[in-house]
């Protein structure tokens, strides 16, 4: 299947997860240099891009070094469930997720919690201004229900390797935990270790 670059985050590599009510969803489907404020297409939240990453004609990119992006979301309920998705054309020299993958913090803190589950949700070919590219969907899920405090805001930092293009992002948060990502990976062990370490520090 060949799609134009404008199809980006509407394509099959991003999944519409239904996590129950209440649920907040924020979608960024235009990360190109035409969206200088990184405004979300729907929902409320913010996105920032850290140097040397920049907004190119197809989305986030870096010619020189690895880079990161950060998304934030605030909800009017106690967040127990978070899914973060990225639509990216990855540098084939590096695995997905890159450098351990996305890390979540909450309530303005710097907990840097690894995801409990990770899923590669498929790929598709697109024609872009950089030529034909293969875009892949990457999804991370966190179970925050065991944390003994009310969580009303989250931030997620995700690393990318040099020569990786990011076309879109999506964050879903919900008050009830639903195991939406079907295939747990070894990253789940990292998430459990992070949770246990955080609980020991609070004890």
mmCIF file of C-alpha atoms in Angstrom:
data_model
loop_
_atom_site.group_PDB
_atom_site.id
_atom_site.type_symbol
_atom_site.label_atom_id
_atom_site.label_comp_id
_atom_site.label_asym_id
_atom_site.label_seq_id
_atom_site.Cartn_x
_atom_site.Cartn_y
_atom_site.Cartn_z
ATOM 1 C CA UNK A 1 0.000 0.000 0.000
ATOM 2 C CA UNK A 2 1.436 3.387 -1.015
ATOM 3 C CA UNK A 3 0.099 6.508 0.692
ATOM 4 C CA UNK A 4 0.946 10.153 0.312
ATOM 5 C CA UNK A 5 2.713 11.905 3.179
ATOM 6 C CA UNK A 6 -0.467 13.797 4.001
ATOM 7 C CA UNK A 7 -2.101 10.536 5.130
ATOM 8 C CA UNK A 8 0.445 10.236 7.989
ATOM 9 C CA UNK A 9 -1.207 9.636 11.342
ATOM 10 C CA UNK A 10 -4.604 8.780 9.844
ATOM 11 C CA UNK A 11 -3.024 5.625 8.440
ATOM 12 C CA UNK A 12 -3.159 2.075 9.756
ATOM 13 C CA UNK A 13 -0.032 2.301 11.911
ATOM 14 C CA UNK A 14 -1.885 4.369 14.543
ATOM 15 C CA UNK A 15 -4.662 2.566 16.443
ATOM 16 C CA UNK A 16 -7.850 4.075 17.851
ATOM 17 C CA UNK A 17 -7.911 2.542 21.337
ATOM 18 C CA UNK A 18 -11.152 2.692 23.289
ATOM 19 C CA UNK A 19 -10.213 2.662 26.976
ATOM 20 C CA UNK A 20 -13.593 3.429 28.518
ATOM 21 C CA UNK A 21 -14.986 6.630 29.975
ATOM 22 C CA UNK A 22 -13.530 8.986 30.985
ATOM 23 C CA UNK A 23 -10.785 9.025 28.348
ATOM 24 C CA UNK A 24 -8.681 11.902 27.008
ATOM 25 C CA UNK A 25 -7.149 11.656 23.533
ATOM 26 C CA UNK A 26 -4.644 14.059 21.994
ATOM 27 C CA UNK A 27 -3.504 13.654 18.374
ATOM 28 C CA UNK A 28 -0.718 15.413 16.510
ATOM 29 C CA UNK A 29 -1.052 14.602 12.805
ATOM 30 C CA UNK A 30 1.089 17.457 11.479
ATOM 31 C CA UNK A 31 4.629 17.655 12.852
ATOM 32 C CA UNK A 32 6.002 19.350 9.738
ATOM 33 C CA UNK A 33 7.535 22.817 9.506
ATOM 34 C CA UNK A 34 4.108 24.206 8.557
ATOM 35 C CA UNK A 35 2.942 23.661 12.170
ATOM 36 C CA UNK A 36 5.531 25.749 13.998
ATOM 37 C CA UNK A 37 3.573 25.779 17.264
ATOM 38 C CA UNK A 38 3.116 21.983 17.206
ATOM 39 C CA UNK A 39 -0.618 22.446 17.708
ATOM 40 C CA UNK A 40 -2.580 19.259 18.292
ATOM 41 C CA UNK A 41 -5.144 18.283 15.659
ATOM 42 C CA UNK A 42 -7.531 17.198 18.409
ATOM 43 C CA UNK A 43 -7.563 17.094 22.181
ATOM 44 C CA UNK A 44 -5.572 19.191 24.610
ATOM 45 C CA UNK A 45 -1.893 18.709 25.237
ATOM 46 C CA UNK A 46 1.482 20.078 24.252
ATOM 47 C CA UNK A 47 4.400 18.749 22.230
ATOM 48 C CA UNK A 48 7.993 19.930 22.167
ATOM 49 C CA UNK A 49 10.992 18.869 20.110
ATOM 50 C CA UNK A 50 14.500 18.875 21.528
ATOM 51 C CA UNK A 51 17.576 19.826 19.467
ATOM 52 C CA UNK A 52 19.174 18.673 17.250
ATOM 53 C CA UNK A 53 15.748 17.509 16.082
ATOM 54 C CA UNK A 54 13.896 19.935 13.826
ATOM 55 C CA UNK A 55 10.618 20.140 11.931
ATOM 56 C CA UNK A 56 11.245 19.111 8.322
ATOM 57 C CA UNK A 57 8.824 18.877 5.417
ATOM 58 C CA UNK A 58 7.719 15.375 6.505
ATOM 59 C CA UNK A 59 7.841 15.824 10.301
ATOM 60 C CA UNK A 60 10.482 15.598 13.031
ATOM 61 C CA UNK A 61 13.981 14.766 11.792
ATOM 62 C CA UNK A 62 17.687 15.025 12.597
ATOM 63 C CA UNK A 63 20.588 14.833 10.188
ATOM 64 C CA UNK A 64 23.310 14.919 12.832
ATOM 65 C CA UNK A 65 22.552 13.187 16.166
ATOM 66 C CA UNK A 66 19.890 11.336 18.119
ATOM 67 C CA UNK A 67 17.059 13.483 19.480
ATOM 68 C CA UNK A 68 13.933 13.395 21.673
ATOM 69 C CA UNK A 69 10.398 14.739 21.773
ATOM 70 C CA UNK A 70 8.149 15.374 24.775
ATOM 71 C CA UNK A 71 4.351 15.330 24.980
ATOM 72 C CA UNK A 72 2.222 16.398 27.945
ATOM 73 C CA UNK A 73 -1.419 15.915 28.815
ATOM 74 C CA UNK A 74 -3.574 17.034 31.771
ATOM 75 C CA UNK A 75 -6.844 15.335 32.720
ATOM 76 C CA UNK A 76 -9.688 16.048 35.100
ATOM 77 C CA UNK A 77 -9.598 12.509 36.505
ATOM 78 C CA UNK A 78 -7.128 10.186 38.225
ATOM 79 C CA UNK A 79 -5.090 8.669 35.366
ATOM 80 C CA UNK A 80 -4.592 4.907 35.656
ATOM 81 C CA UNK A 81 -3.979 4.020 32.020
ATOM 82 C CA UNK A 82 -1.812 5.668 29.326
ATOM 83 C CA UNK A 83 -1.069 4.670 25.737
ATOM 84 C CA UNK A 84 1.432 6.654 23.661
ATOM 85 C CA UNK A 85 1.799 6.036 19.910
ATOM 86 C CA UNK A 86 4.262 7.294 17.327
ATOM 87 C CA UNK A 87 4.115 7.140 13.527
ATOM 88 C CA UNK A 88 7.744 7.027 12.373
ATOM 89 C CA UNK A 89 10.133 6.084 9.582
ATOM 90 C CA UNK A 90 12.971 4.675 11.650
ATOM 91 C CA UNK A 91 16.663 4.511 10.828
ATOM 92 C CA UNK A 92 17.013 0.802 9.902
ATOM 93 C CA UNK A 93 20.386 0.633 11.660
ATOM 94 C CA UNK A 94 18.620 0.821 15.041
ATOM 95 C CA UNK A 95 15.800 -1.185 16.644
ATOM 96 C CA UNK A 96 12.344 0.053 17.599
ATOM 97 C CA UNK A 97 12.013 1.054 20.389
ATOM 98 C CA UNK A 98 15.225 3.060 20.308
ATOM 99 C CA UNK A 99 17.394 3.516 23.418
ATOM 100 C CA UNK A 100 14.918 1.867 25.774
ATOM 101 C CA UNK A 101 11.868 3.639 24.406
ATOM 102 C CA UNK A 102 9.448 6.142 25.900
ATOM 103 C CA UNK A 103 9.558 7.181 29.582
ATOM 104 C CA UNK A 104 6.588 8.600 31.495
ATOM 105 C CA UNK A 105 6.565 11.029 34.423
ATOM 106 C CA UNK A 106 3.541 12.413 36.242
ATOM 107 C CA UNK A 107 2.322 15.408 38.262
ATOM 108 C CA UNK A 108 5.326 17.500 37.205
ATOM 109 C CA UNK A 109 7.839 14.976 38.531
ATOM 110 C CA UNK A 110 10.740 13.168 36.892
ATOM 111 C CA UNK A 111 9.893 9.527 37.637
ATOM 112 C CA UNK A 112 10.922 8.402 34.102
ATOM 113 C CA UNK A 113 8.878 5.191 34.213
ATOM 114 C CA UNK A 114 9.426 2.649 31.401
ATOM 115 C CA UNK A 115 6.299 1.308 29.751
ATOM 116 C CA UNK A 116 4.746 -1.912 30.953
ATOM 117 C CA UNK A 117 4.092 -3.035 27.363
ATOM 118 C CA UNK A 118 5.374 -2.180 23.874
ATOM 119 C CA UNK A 119 3.886 -3.036 20.484
ATOM 120 C CA UNK A 120 5.077 -2.623 16.900
ATOM 121 C CA UNK A 121 1.688 -2.107 15.263
ATOM 122 C CA UNK A 122 2.637 -2.612 11.623
ATOM 123 C CA UNK A 123 4.145 -0.685 8.718
ATOM 124 C CA UNK A 124 3.152 0.906 5.436
ATOM 125 C CA UNK A 125 4.944 2.561 2.524
ATOM 126 C CA UNK A 126 4.430 6.243 1.688
ATOM 127 C CA UNK A 127 5.684 8.662 -0.920
ATOM 128 C CA UNK A 128 7.201 11.732 0.775
ATOM 129 C CA UNK A 129 9.322 14.717 -0.244
ATOM 130 C CA UNK A 130 12.297 12.570 0.849
ATOM 131 C CA UNK A 131 11.196 9.815 -1.543
ATOM 132 C CA UNK A 132 9.538 6.478 -0.670
ATOM 133 C CA UNK A 133 9.623 5.744 3.066
ATOM 134 C CA UNK A 134 8.380 2.891 5.256
ATOM 135 C CA UNK A 135 6.488 4.171 8.315
ATOM 136 C CA UNK A 136 5.925 2.020 11.383
ATOM 137 C CA UNK A 137 3.560 2.400 14.314
ATOM 138 C CA UNK A 138 5.060 2.097 17.799
ATOM 139 C CA UNK A 139 2.851 1.952 20.903
ATOM 140 C CA UNK A 140 3.692 1.996 24.611
ATOM 141 C CA UNK A 141 1.253 1.366 27.480
ATOM 142 C CA UNK A 142 1.568 2.179 31.191
ATOM 143 C CA UNK A 143 -0.508 0.773 34.049
ATOM 144 C CA UNK A 144 -0.464 3.538 36.687
ATOM 145 C CA UNK A 145 -3.196 2.076 38.869
ATOM 146 C CA UNK A 146 -0.761 0.828 41.543
ATOM 147 C CA UNK A 147 0.688 4.266 42.283
ATOM 148 C CA UNK A 148 -0.642 5.527 45.599
ATOM 149 C CA UNK A 149 -1.453 9.086 44.569
ATOM 150 C CA UNK A 150 -3.872 10.921 42.317
ATOM 151 C CA UNK A 151 -2.313 11.440 38.867
ATOM 152 C CA UNK A 152 -3.771 14.305 36.848
ATOM 153 C CA UNK A 153 -0.936 15.148 34.446
ATOM 154 C CA UNK A 154 1.600 13.152 32.481
ATOM 155 C CA UNK A 155 4.640 13.860 30.349
ATOM 156 C CA UNK A 156 6.268 11.362 27.999
ATOM 157 C CA UNK A 157 9.797 11.674 26.600
ATOM 158 C CA UNK A 158 10.659 9.520 23.599
ATOM 159 C CA UNK A 159 14.136 9.112 22.028
ATOM 160 C CA UNK A 160 14.760 8.766 18.290
ATOM 161 C CA UNK A 161 17.883 7.764 16.436
ATOM 162 C CA UNK A 162 19.530 10.058 13.910
ATOM 163 C CA UNK A 163 17.851 9.901 10.461
ATOM 164 C CA UNK A 164 14.472 8.942 11.944
ATOM 165 C CA UNK A 165 11.389 10.823 10.701
ATOM 166 C CA UNK A 166 8.328 11.211 12.943
ATOM 167 C CA UNK A 167 5.043 12.019 11.186
ATOM 168 C CA UNK A 168 2.541 11.845 14.042
ATOM 169 C CA UNK A 169 1.905 11.116 17.715
ATOM 170 C CA UNK A 170 -1.086 10.190 19.860
ATOM 171 C CA UNK A 171 -1.692 10.020 23.625
ATOM 172 C CA UNK A 172 -4.676 8.303 25.257
ATOM 173 C CA UNK A 173 -5.225 8.439 29.012
ATOM 174 C CA UNK A 174 -8.077 6.893 30.975
ATOM 175 C CA UNK A 175 -9.296 6.505 34.536
ATOM 176 C CA UNK A 176 -9.601 2.700 34.384
ATOM 177 C CA UNK A 177 -6.855 0.312 33.354
ATOM 178 C CA UNK A 178 -7.553 -1.811 30.262
ATOM 179 C CA UNK A 179 -4.836 -4.078 28.858
ATOM 180 C CA UNK A 180 -5.272 -2.759 25.309
ATOM 181 C CA UNK A 181 -1.898 -3.683 23.815
ATOM 182 C CA UNK A 182 -2.110 -7.397 23.025
ATOM 183 C CA UNK A 183 1.504 -8.558 23.067
ATOM 184 C CA UNK A 184 3.582 -7.809 26.184
ATOM 185 C CA UNK A 185 7.331 -7.638 25.539
ATOM 186 C CA UNK A 186 10.436 -7.842 27.651
ATOM 187 C CA UNK A 187 10.019 -4.126 28.310
ATOM 188 C CA UNK A 188 7.223 -5.078 30.725
ATOM 189 C CA UNK A 189 9.867 -6.308 33.136
ATOM 190 C CA UNK A 190 11.524 -2.893 33.064
ATOM 191 C CA UNK A 191 8.208 -1.238 33.812
ATOM 192 C CA UNK A 192 7.603 -3.532 36.775
ATOM 193 C CA UNK A 193 11.099 -2.893 38.115
ATOM 194 C CA UNK A 194 10.563 0.851 37.836
ATOM 195 C CA UNK A 195 7.254 0.616 39.678
ATOM 196 C CA UNK A 196 8.739 -1.443 42.513
ATOM 197 C CA UNK A 197 11.716 0.908 42.882
ATOM 198 C CA UNK A 198 9.393 3.924 43.001
ATOM 199 C CA UNK A 199 7.180 2.275 45.640
ATOM 200 C CA UNK A 200 10.230 1.408 47.767
ATOM 201 C CA UNK A 201 11.401 5.038 47.644
ATOM 202 C CA UNK A 202 7.958 6.212 48.768
ATOM 203 C CA UNK A 203 7.984 3.698 51.623
#
